[in-house]
Amino acid sequence: MSAVLDLVLYLALAIHLGLLAVCVWRVWRGENVIDRLLGADVFATLVMAVLVLVALLTLNSLYIDVALALAALGFIGTIALAKYIADQQIF
Amino acid sequence: MQPILELIAILAVIGGTAFSITGVLGLVRLPDVYTRLHATGKVGVFGVVLLLIAALLLTPLGLGKGLVLIVLLLIGGPVTAHALASAAYRIRIPLKHALRDDLAETSEPEP
């Protein structure tokens, strides 16, 4: 792995950690409940991005499995909460 | 590692990070919920998918898993955005700077 790729990967990882902090701020300071939920959803997506970057850094595709599980399960929670907010009951 | 693969990976990572930045920037800067939903869709779809393209090329055994993850992301992203938008409209979150509200004429949301 050339040094340039390592540098780019570490830079991207740092940027994504900064974006995660912005998402936490959005969840903390959201105007209404949908904003906070949206911040949490983007947080999950950015965690997936960080996992893929770690998979790239360590050249071990195990982290892509973790991101796969997070992608499959993460958005179900958001949809359940959105349905609960809309209808006051899930089922 | 062939330099070609690394060049593609570098460009993909830069592109993915650029999309993530614009998505989160939209999350912070845009006026109301509905426009923010539009912006954050980019993070999930383009940001992570471009990073995955880089990961597909470099990591061993990563090809199949990466493709499945890309399909899952492309399915899950719009579904989540749609669920959030309809929930926001259902609890009557105001549309800022709205010129027209088409949904109001067609269906009256129950109180």
mmCIF file of N, CA and C in Angstrom, chain A residues 1-90:
data_model
loop_
_atom_site.group_PDB
_atom_site.id
_atom_site.type_symbol
_atom_site.label_atom_id
_atom_site.label_comp_id
_atom_site.label_asym_id
_atom_site.label_seq_id
_atom_site.Cartn_x
_atom_site.Cartn_y
_atom_site.Cartn_z
ATOM 1 N N MET A 1 0.865 -1.177 0.000
ATOM 2 C CA MET A 1 0.000 0.000 0.000
ATOM 3 C C MET A 1 0.906 1.232 0.000
ATOM 4 N N SER A 2 0.714 2.042 -1.007
ATOM 5 C CA SER A 2 1.626 3.176 -1.125
ATOM 6 C C SER A 2 1.316 4.204 -0.052
ATOM 7 N N ALA A 3 2.260 5.065 0.194
ATOM 8 C CA ALA A 3 2.113 6.055 1.277
ATOM 9 C C ALA A 3 0.989 7.017 0.945
ATOM 10 N N VAL A 4 0.808 7.295 -0.357
ATOM 11 C CA VAL A 4 -0.223 8.283 -0.697
ATOM 12 C C VAL A 4 -1.585 7.743 -0.282
ATOM 13 N N LEU A 5 -1.800 6.430 -0.568
ATOM 14 C CA LEU A 5 -3.117 5.854 -0.228
ATOM 15 C C LEU A 5 -3.333 5.900 1.281
ATOM 16 N N ASP A 6 -2.269 5.579 2.031
ATOM 17 C CA ASP A 6 -2.404 5.632 3.495
ATOM 18 C C ASP A 6 -2.764 7.032 3.943
ATOM 19 N N LEU A 7 -2.063 8.030 3.375
ATOM 20 C CA LEU A 7 -2.329 9.419 3.785
ATOM 21 C C LEU A 7 -3.779 9.783 3.497
ATOM 22 N N VAL A 8 -4.248 9.427 2.278
ATOM 23 C CA VAL A 8 -5.616 9.785 1.899
ATOM 24 C C VAL A 8 -6.601 9.091 2.831
ATOM 25 N N LEU A 9 -6.300 7.821 3.176
ATOM 26 C CA LEU A 9 -7.236 7.083 4.029
ATOM 27 C C LEU A 9 -7.292 7.689 5.424
ATOM 28 N N TYR A 10 -6.114 8.049 5.976
ATOM 29 C CA TYR A 10 -6.141 8.638 7.315
ATOM 30 C C TYR A 10 -6.839 9.987 7.301
ATOM 31 N N LEU A 11 -6.625 10.744 6.224
ATOM 32 C CA LEU A 11 -7.296 12.048 6.119
ATOM 33 C C LEU A 11 -8.806 11.854 6.052
ATOM 34 N N ALA A 12 -9.237 10.875 5.221
ATOM 35 C CA ALA A 12 -10.684 10.630 5.098
ATOM 36 C C ALA A 12 -11.251 10.175 6.434
ATOM 37 N N LEU A 13 -10.471 9.359 7.174
ATOM 38 C CA LEU A 13 -10.964 8.891 8.473
ATOM 39 C C LEU A 13 -11.137 10.068 9.424
ATOM 40 N N ALA A 14 -10.145 10.999 9.412
ATOM 41 C CA ALA A 14 -10.254 12.155 10.304
ATOM 42 C C ALA A 14 -11.466 12.990 9.917
ATOM 43 N N ILE A 15 -11.675 13.197 8.611
ATOM 44 C CA ILE A 15 -12.815 14.006 8.177
ATOM 45 C C ILE A 15 -14.113 13.345 8.621
ATOM 46 N N HIS A 16 -14.192 12.024 8.464
ATOM 47 C CA HIS A 16 -15.446 11.346 8.841
ATOM 48 C C HIS A 16 -15.688 11.431 10.337
ATOM 49 N N LEU A 17 -14.611 11.381 11.149
ATOM 50 C CA LEU A 17 -14.827 11.517 12.599
ATOM 51 C C LEU A 17 -15.343 12.916 12.919
ATOM 52 N N GLY A 18 -14.833 13.919 12.182
ATOM 53 C CA GLY A 18 -15.373 15.267 12.384
ATOM 54 C C GLY A 18 -16.833 15.341 12.007
ATOM 55 N N LEU A 19 -17.207 14.684 10.897
ATOM 56 C CA LEU A 19 -18.617 14.706 10.478
ATOM 57 C C LEU A 19 -19.475 13.999 11.512
ATOM 58 N N LEU A 20 -18.918 12.936 12.123
ATOM 59 C CA LEU A 20 -19.687 12.247 13.173
ATOM 60 C C LEU A 20 -19.977 13.209 14.310
ATOM 61 N N ALA A 21 -18.980 14.057 14.645
ATOM 62 C CA ALA A 21 -19.213 15.020 15.727
ATOM 63 C C ALA A 21 -20.326 15.985 15.341
ATOM 64 N N VAL A 22 -20.357 16.389 14.070
ATOM 65 C CA VAL A 22 -21.430 17.300 13.634
ATOM 66 C C VAL A 22 -22.778 16.609 13.784
ATOM 67 N N CYS A 23 -22.824 15.312 13.451
ATOM 68 C CA CYS A 23 -24.103 14.586 13.571
ATOM 69 C C CYS A 23 -24.530 14.504 15.022
ATOM 70 N N VAL A 24 -23.571 14.278 15.930
ATOM 71 C CA VAL A 24 -23.946 14.212 17.355
ATOM 72 C C VAL A 24 -24.482 15.563 17.783
ATOM 73 N N TRP A 25 -23.862 16.638 17.316
ATOM 74 C CA TRP A 25 -24.381 17.965 17.639
ATOM 75 C C TRP A 25 -25.786 18.126 17.085
ATOM 76 N N ARG A 26 -26.041 17.634 15.885
ATOM 77 C CA ARG A 26 -27.379 17.771 15.322
ATOM 78 C C ARG A 26 -28.379 16.959 16.136
ATOM 79 N N VAL A 27 -27.987 15.765 16.596
ATOM 80 C CA VAL A 27 -28.921 14.974 17.417
ATOM 81 C C VAL A 27 -29.163 15.691 18.733
ATOM 82 N N TRP A 28 -28.125 16.339 19.285
ATOM 83 C CA TRP A 28 -28.269 17.008 20.569
ATOM 84 C C TRP A 28 -29.105 18.262 20.436
ATOM 85 N N ARG A 29 -28.939 18.998 19.304
ATOM 86 C CA ARG A 29 -29.572 20.312 19.189
ATOM 87 C C ARG A 29 -30.658 20.304 18.128
ATOM 88 N N GLY A 30 -31.267 19.191 17.825
ATOM 89 C CA GLY A 30 -32.274 19.160 16.760
ATOM 90 C C GLY A 30 -33.479 20.012 17.112
ATOM 91 N N GLU A 31 -34.082 20.676 16.095
ATOM 92 C CA GLU A 31 -35.265 21.510 16.391
ATOM 93 C C GLU A 31 -36.435 20.616 16.762
ATOM 94 N N ASN A 32 -36.717 19.606 15.931
ATOM 95 C CA ASN A 32 -37.843 18.745 16.262
ATOM 96 C C ASN A 32 -37.376 17.291 16.212
ATOM 97 N N VAL A 33 -38.321 16.406 16.479
ATOM 98 C CA VAL A 33 -37.923 15.012 16.695
ATOM 99 C C VAL A 33 -37.405 14.401 15.404
ATOM 100 N N ILE A 34 -37.950 14.846 14.267
ATOM 101 C CA ILE A 34 -37.502 14.252 12.998
ATOM 102 C C ILE A 34 -36.052 14.645 12.721
ATOM 103 N N ASP A 35 -35.659 15.873 13.121
ATOM 104 C CA ASP A 35 -34.269 16.271 12.909
ATOM 105 C C ASP A 35 -33.338 15.389 13.714
ATOM 106 N N ARG A 36 -33.733 15.141 14.952
ATOM 107 C CA ARG A 36 -32.859 14.304 15.781
ATOM 108 C C ARG A 36 -32.767 12.902 15.216
ATOM 109 N N LEU A 37 -33.907 12.399 14.753
ATOM 110 C CA LEU A 37 -33.902 11.048 14.179
ATOM 111 C C LEU A 37 -33.051 11.015 12.913
ATOM 112 N N LEU A 38 -33.143 12.078 12.131
ATOM 113 C CA LEU A 38 -32.348 12.162 10.904
ATOM 114 C C LEU A 38 -30.870 12.193 11.237
ATOM 115 N N GLY A 39 -30.527 12.965 12.305
ATOM 116 C CA GLY A 39 -29.122 12.994 12.720
ATOM 117 C C GLY A 39 -28.640 11.616 13.121
ATOM 118 N N ALA A 40 -29.491 10.860 13.837
ATOM 119 C CA ALA A 40 -29.078 9.518 14.245
ATOM 120 C C ALA A 40 -28.903 8.622 13.026
ATOM 121 N N ASP A 41 -29.772 8.799 12.027
ATOM 122 C CA ASP A 41 -29.655 7.956 10.835
ATOM 123 C C ASP A 41 -28.376 8.272 10.070
ATOM 124 N N VAL A 42 -28.048 9.555 9.957
ATOM 125 C CA VAL A 42 -26.820 9.912 9.249
ATOM 126 C C VAL A 42 -25.624 9.461 10.062
ATOM 127 N N PHE A 43 -25.768 9.448 11.384
ATOM 128 C CA PHE A 43 -24.687 8.938 12.230
ATOM 129 C C PHE A 43 -24.401 7.481 11.886
ATOM 130 N N ALA A 44 -25.465 6.679 11.735
ATOM 131 C CA ALA A 44 -25.260 5.264 11.405
ATOM 132 C C ALA A 44 -24.588 5.128 10.046
ATOM 133 N N THR A 45 -25.002 5.952 9.103
ATOM 134 C CA THR A 45 -24.400 5.861 7.767
ATOM 135 C C THR A 45 -22.928 6.230 7.824
ATOM 136 N N LEU A 46 -22.605 7.260 8.606
ATOM 137 C CA LEU A 46 -21.199 7.664 8.676
ATOM 138 C C LEU A 46 -20.382 6.614 9.409
ATOM 139 N N VAL A 47 -20.989 5.907 10.371
ATOM 140 C CA VAL A 47 -20.243 4.834 11.032
ATOM 141 C C VAL A 47 -19.934 3.753 10.009
ATOM 142 N N MET A 48 -20.868 3.526 9.089
ATOM 143 C CA MET A 48 -20.577 2.553 8.020
ATOM 144 C C MET A 48 -19.404 3.025 7.182
ATOM 145 N N ALA A 49 -19.362 4.314 6.886
ATOM 146 C CA ALA A 49 -18.244 4.827 6.092
ATOM 147 C C ALA A 49 -16.929 4.631 6.844
ATOM 148 N N VAL A 50 -16.949 4.872 8.151
ATOM 149 C CA VAL A 50 -15.716 4.698 8.938
ATOM 150 C C VAL A 50 -15.309 3.241 8.912
ATOM 151 N N LEU A 51 -16.300 2.328 9.000
ATOM 152 C CA LEU A 51 -15.967 0.898 8.978
ATOM 153 C C LEU A 51 -15.316 0.526 7.655
ATOM 154 N N VAL A 52 -15.835 1.069 6.551
ATOM 155 C CA VAL A 52 -15.248 0.735 5.255
ATOM 156 C C VAL A 52 -13.839 1.296 5.171
ATOM 157 N N LEU A 53 -13.634 2.487 5.740
ATOM 158 C CA LEU A 53 -12.286 3.054 5.711
ATOM 159 C C LEU A 53 -11.331 2.195 6.529
ATOM 160 N N VAL A 54 -11.795 1.692 7.672
ATOM 161 C CA VAL A 54 -10.922 0.837 8.483
ATOM 162 C C VAL A 54 -10.640 -0.454 7.728
ATOM 163 N N ALA A 55 -11.648 -0.946 7.000
ATOM 164 C CA ALA A 55 -11.405 -2.150 6.189
ATOM 165 C C ALA A 55 -10.324 -1.856 5.150
ATOM 166 N N LEU A 56 -10.350 -0.657 4.588
ATOM 167 C CA LEU A 56 -9.335 -0.305 3.594
ATOM 168 C C LEU A 56 -7.965 -0.173 4.237
ATOM 169 N N LEU A 57 -7.946 0.404 5.453
ATOM 170 C CA LEU A 57 -6.647 0.645 6.076
ATOM 171 C C LEU A 57 -5.990 -0.672 6.458
ATOM 172 N N THR A 58 -6.781 -1.574 7.053
ATOM 173 C CA THR A 58 -6.179 -2.817 7.548
ATOM 174 C C THR A 58 -6.206 -3.906 6.476
ATOM 175 N N LEU A 59 -6.786 -3.597 5.318
ATOM 176 C CA LEU A 59 -6.864 -4.576 4.226
ATOM 177 C C LEU A 59 -7.463 -5.888 4.701
ATOM 178 N N ASN A 60 -8.506 -5.776 5.559
ATOM 179 C CA ASN A 60 -9.133 -6.987 6.095
ATOM 180 C C ASN A 60 -10.621 -6.806 5.866
ATOM 181 N N SER A 61 -11.221 -7.700 5.088
ATOM 182 C CA SER A 61 -12.610 -7.432 4.673
ATOM 183 C C SER A 61 -13.591 -7.818 5.754
ATOM 184 N N LEU A 62 -13.110 -8.096 6.984
ATOM 185 C CA LEU A 62 -14.050 -8.429 8.064
ATOM 186 C C LEU A 62 -14.932 -7.229 8.385
ATOM 187 N N TYR A 63 -14.331 -6.021 8.300
ATOM 188 C CA TYR A 63 -15.100 -4.835 8.689
ATOM 189 C C TYR A 63 -16.249 -4.593 7.730
ATOM 190 N N ILE A 64 -16.136 -5.091 6.483
ATOM 191 C CA ILE A 64 -17.251 -4.904 5.558
ATOM 192 C C ILE A 64 -18.431 -5.753 6.012
ATOM 193 N N ASP A 65 -18.150 -6.884 6.666
ATOM 194 C CA ASP A 65 -19.269 -7.672 7.219
ATOM 195 C C ASP A 65 -19.991 -6.868 8.288
ATOM 196 N N VAL A 66 -19.201 -6.188 9.138
ATOM 197 C CA VAL A 66 -19.839 -5.395 10.198
ATOM 198 C C VAL A 66 -20.693 -4.300 9.574
ATOM 199 N N ALA A 67 -20.142 -3.663 8.529
ATOM 200 C CA ALA A 67 -20.920 -2.596 7.876
ATOM 201 C C ALA A 67 -22.162 -3.183 7.225
ATOM 202 N N LEU A 68 -22.041 -4.405 6.724
ATOM 203 C CA LEU A 68 -23.211 -5.059 6.107
ATOM 204 C C LEU A 68 -24.308 -5.232 7.143
ATOM 205 N N ALA A 69 -23.922 -5.730 8.336
ATOM 206 C CA ALA A 69 -24.940 -5.944 9.377
ATOM 207 C C ALA A 69 -25.558 -4.613 9.777
ATOM 208 N N LEU A 70 -24.694 -3.587 9.898
ATOM 209 C CA LEU A 70 -25.219 -2.281 10.312
ATOM 210 C C LEU A 70 -26.170 -1.740 9.270
ATOM 211 N N ALA A 71 -25.835 -1.935 7.981
ATOM 212 C CA ALA A 71 -26.721 -1.429 6.919
ATOM 213 C C ALA A 71 -28.050 -2.163 6.957
ATOM 214 N N ALA A 72 -28.001 -3.479 7.178
ATOM 215 C CA ALA A 72 -29.245 -4.242 7.147
ATOM 216 C C ALA A 72 -30.131 -3.862 8.322
ATOM 217 N N LEU A 73 -29.551 -3.660 9.521
ATOM 218 C CA LEU A 73 -30.378 -3.476 10.713
ATOM 219 C C LEU A 73 -30.576 -2.009 11.058
ATOM 220 N N GLY A 74 -29.633 -1.153 10.648
ATOM 221 C CA GLY A 74 -29.689 0.222 11.109
ATOM 222 C C GLY A 74 -30.927 0.936 10.637
ATOM 223 N N PHE A 75 -31.291 0.700 9.359
ATOM 224 C CA PHE A 75 -32.391 1.551 8.858
ATOM 225 C C PHE A 75 -33.741 1.032 9.327
ATOM 226 N N ILE A 76 -33.781 -0.224 9.852
ATOM 227 C CA ILE A 76 -35.070 -0.714 10.357
ATOM 228 C C ILE A 76 -35.453 0.075 11.602
ATOM 229 N N GLY A 77 -34.449 0.389 12.448
ATOM 230 C CA GLY A 77 -34.768 1.172 13.639
ATOM 231 C C GLY A 77 -35.307 2.532 13.289
ATOM 232 N N THR A 78 -34.692 3.163 12.275
ATOM 233 C CA THR A 78 -35.165 4.502 11.900
ATOM 234 C C THR A 78 -36.592 4.437 11.391
ATOM 235 N N ILE A 79 -36.897 3.411 10.585
ATOM 236 C CA ILE A 79 -38.248 3.319 10.020
ATOM 237 C C ILE A 79 -39.258 3.041 11.124
ATOM 238 N N ALA A 80 -38.896 2.178 12.085
ATOM 239 C CA ALA A 80 -39.842 1.878 13.170
ATOM 240 C C ALA A 80 -40.126 3.140 13.969
ATOM 241 N N LEU A 81 -39.067 3.929 14.247
ATOM 242 C CA LEU A 81 -39.289 5.147 15.034
ATOM 243 C C LEU A 81 -40.094 6.152 14.231
ATOM 244 N N ALA A 82 -39.813 6.246 12.917
ATOM 245 C CA ALA A 82 -40.590 7.188 12.096
ATOM 246 C C ALA A 82 -42.056 6.776 12.088
ATOM 247 N N LYS A 83 -42.322 5.479 11.994
ATOM 248 C CA LYS A 83 -43.721 5.039 11.994
ATOM 249 C C LYS A 83 -44.365 5.329 13.337
ATOM 250 N N TYR A 84 -43.578 5.143 14.413
ATOM 251 C CA TYR A 84 -44.147 5.405 15.742
ATOM 252 C C TYR A 84 -44.481 6.884 15.891
ATOM 253 N N ILE A 85 -43.599 7.739 15.345
ATOM 254 C CA ILE A 85 -43.852 9.183 15.462
ATOM 255 C C ILE A 85 -45.093 9.555 14.669
ATOM 256 N N ALA A 86 -45.247 8.915 13.482
ATOM 257 C CA ALA A 86 -46.356 9.328 12.611
ATOM 258 C C ALA A 86 -47.687 8.845 13.180
ATOM 259 N N ASP A 87 -47.750 7.597 13.656
ATOM 260 C CA ASP A 87 -49.052 7.019 13.979
ATOM 261 C C ASP A 87 -49.233 6.748 15.455
ATOM 262 N N GLN A 88 -48.273 7.087 16.292
ATOM 263 C CA GLN A 88 -48.346 6.802 17.729
ATOM 264 C C GLN A 88 -48.457 5.313 18.032
ATOM 265 N N GLN A 89 -48.324 4.443 17.051
ATOM 266 C CA GLN A 89 -48.237 2.999 17.347
ATOM 267 C C GLN A 89 -47.533 2.349 16.173
ATOM 268 N N ILE A 90 -46.812 1.263 16.417
ATOM 269 C CA ILE A 90 -45.979 0.673 15.368
ATOM 270 C C ILE A 90 -46.768 -0.349 14.581
#
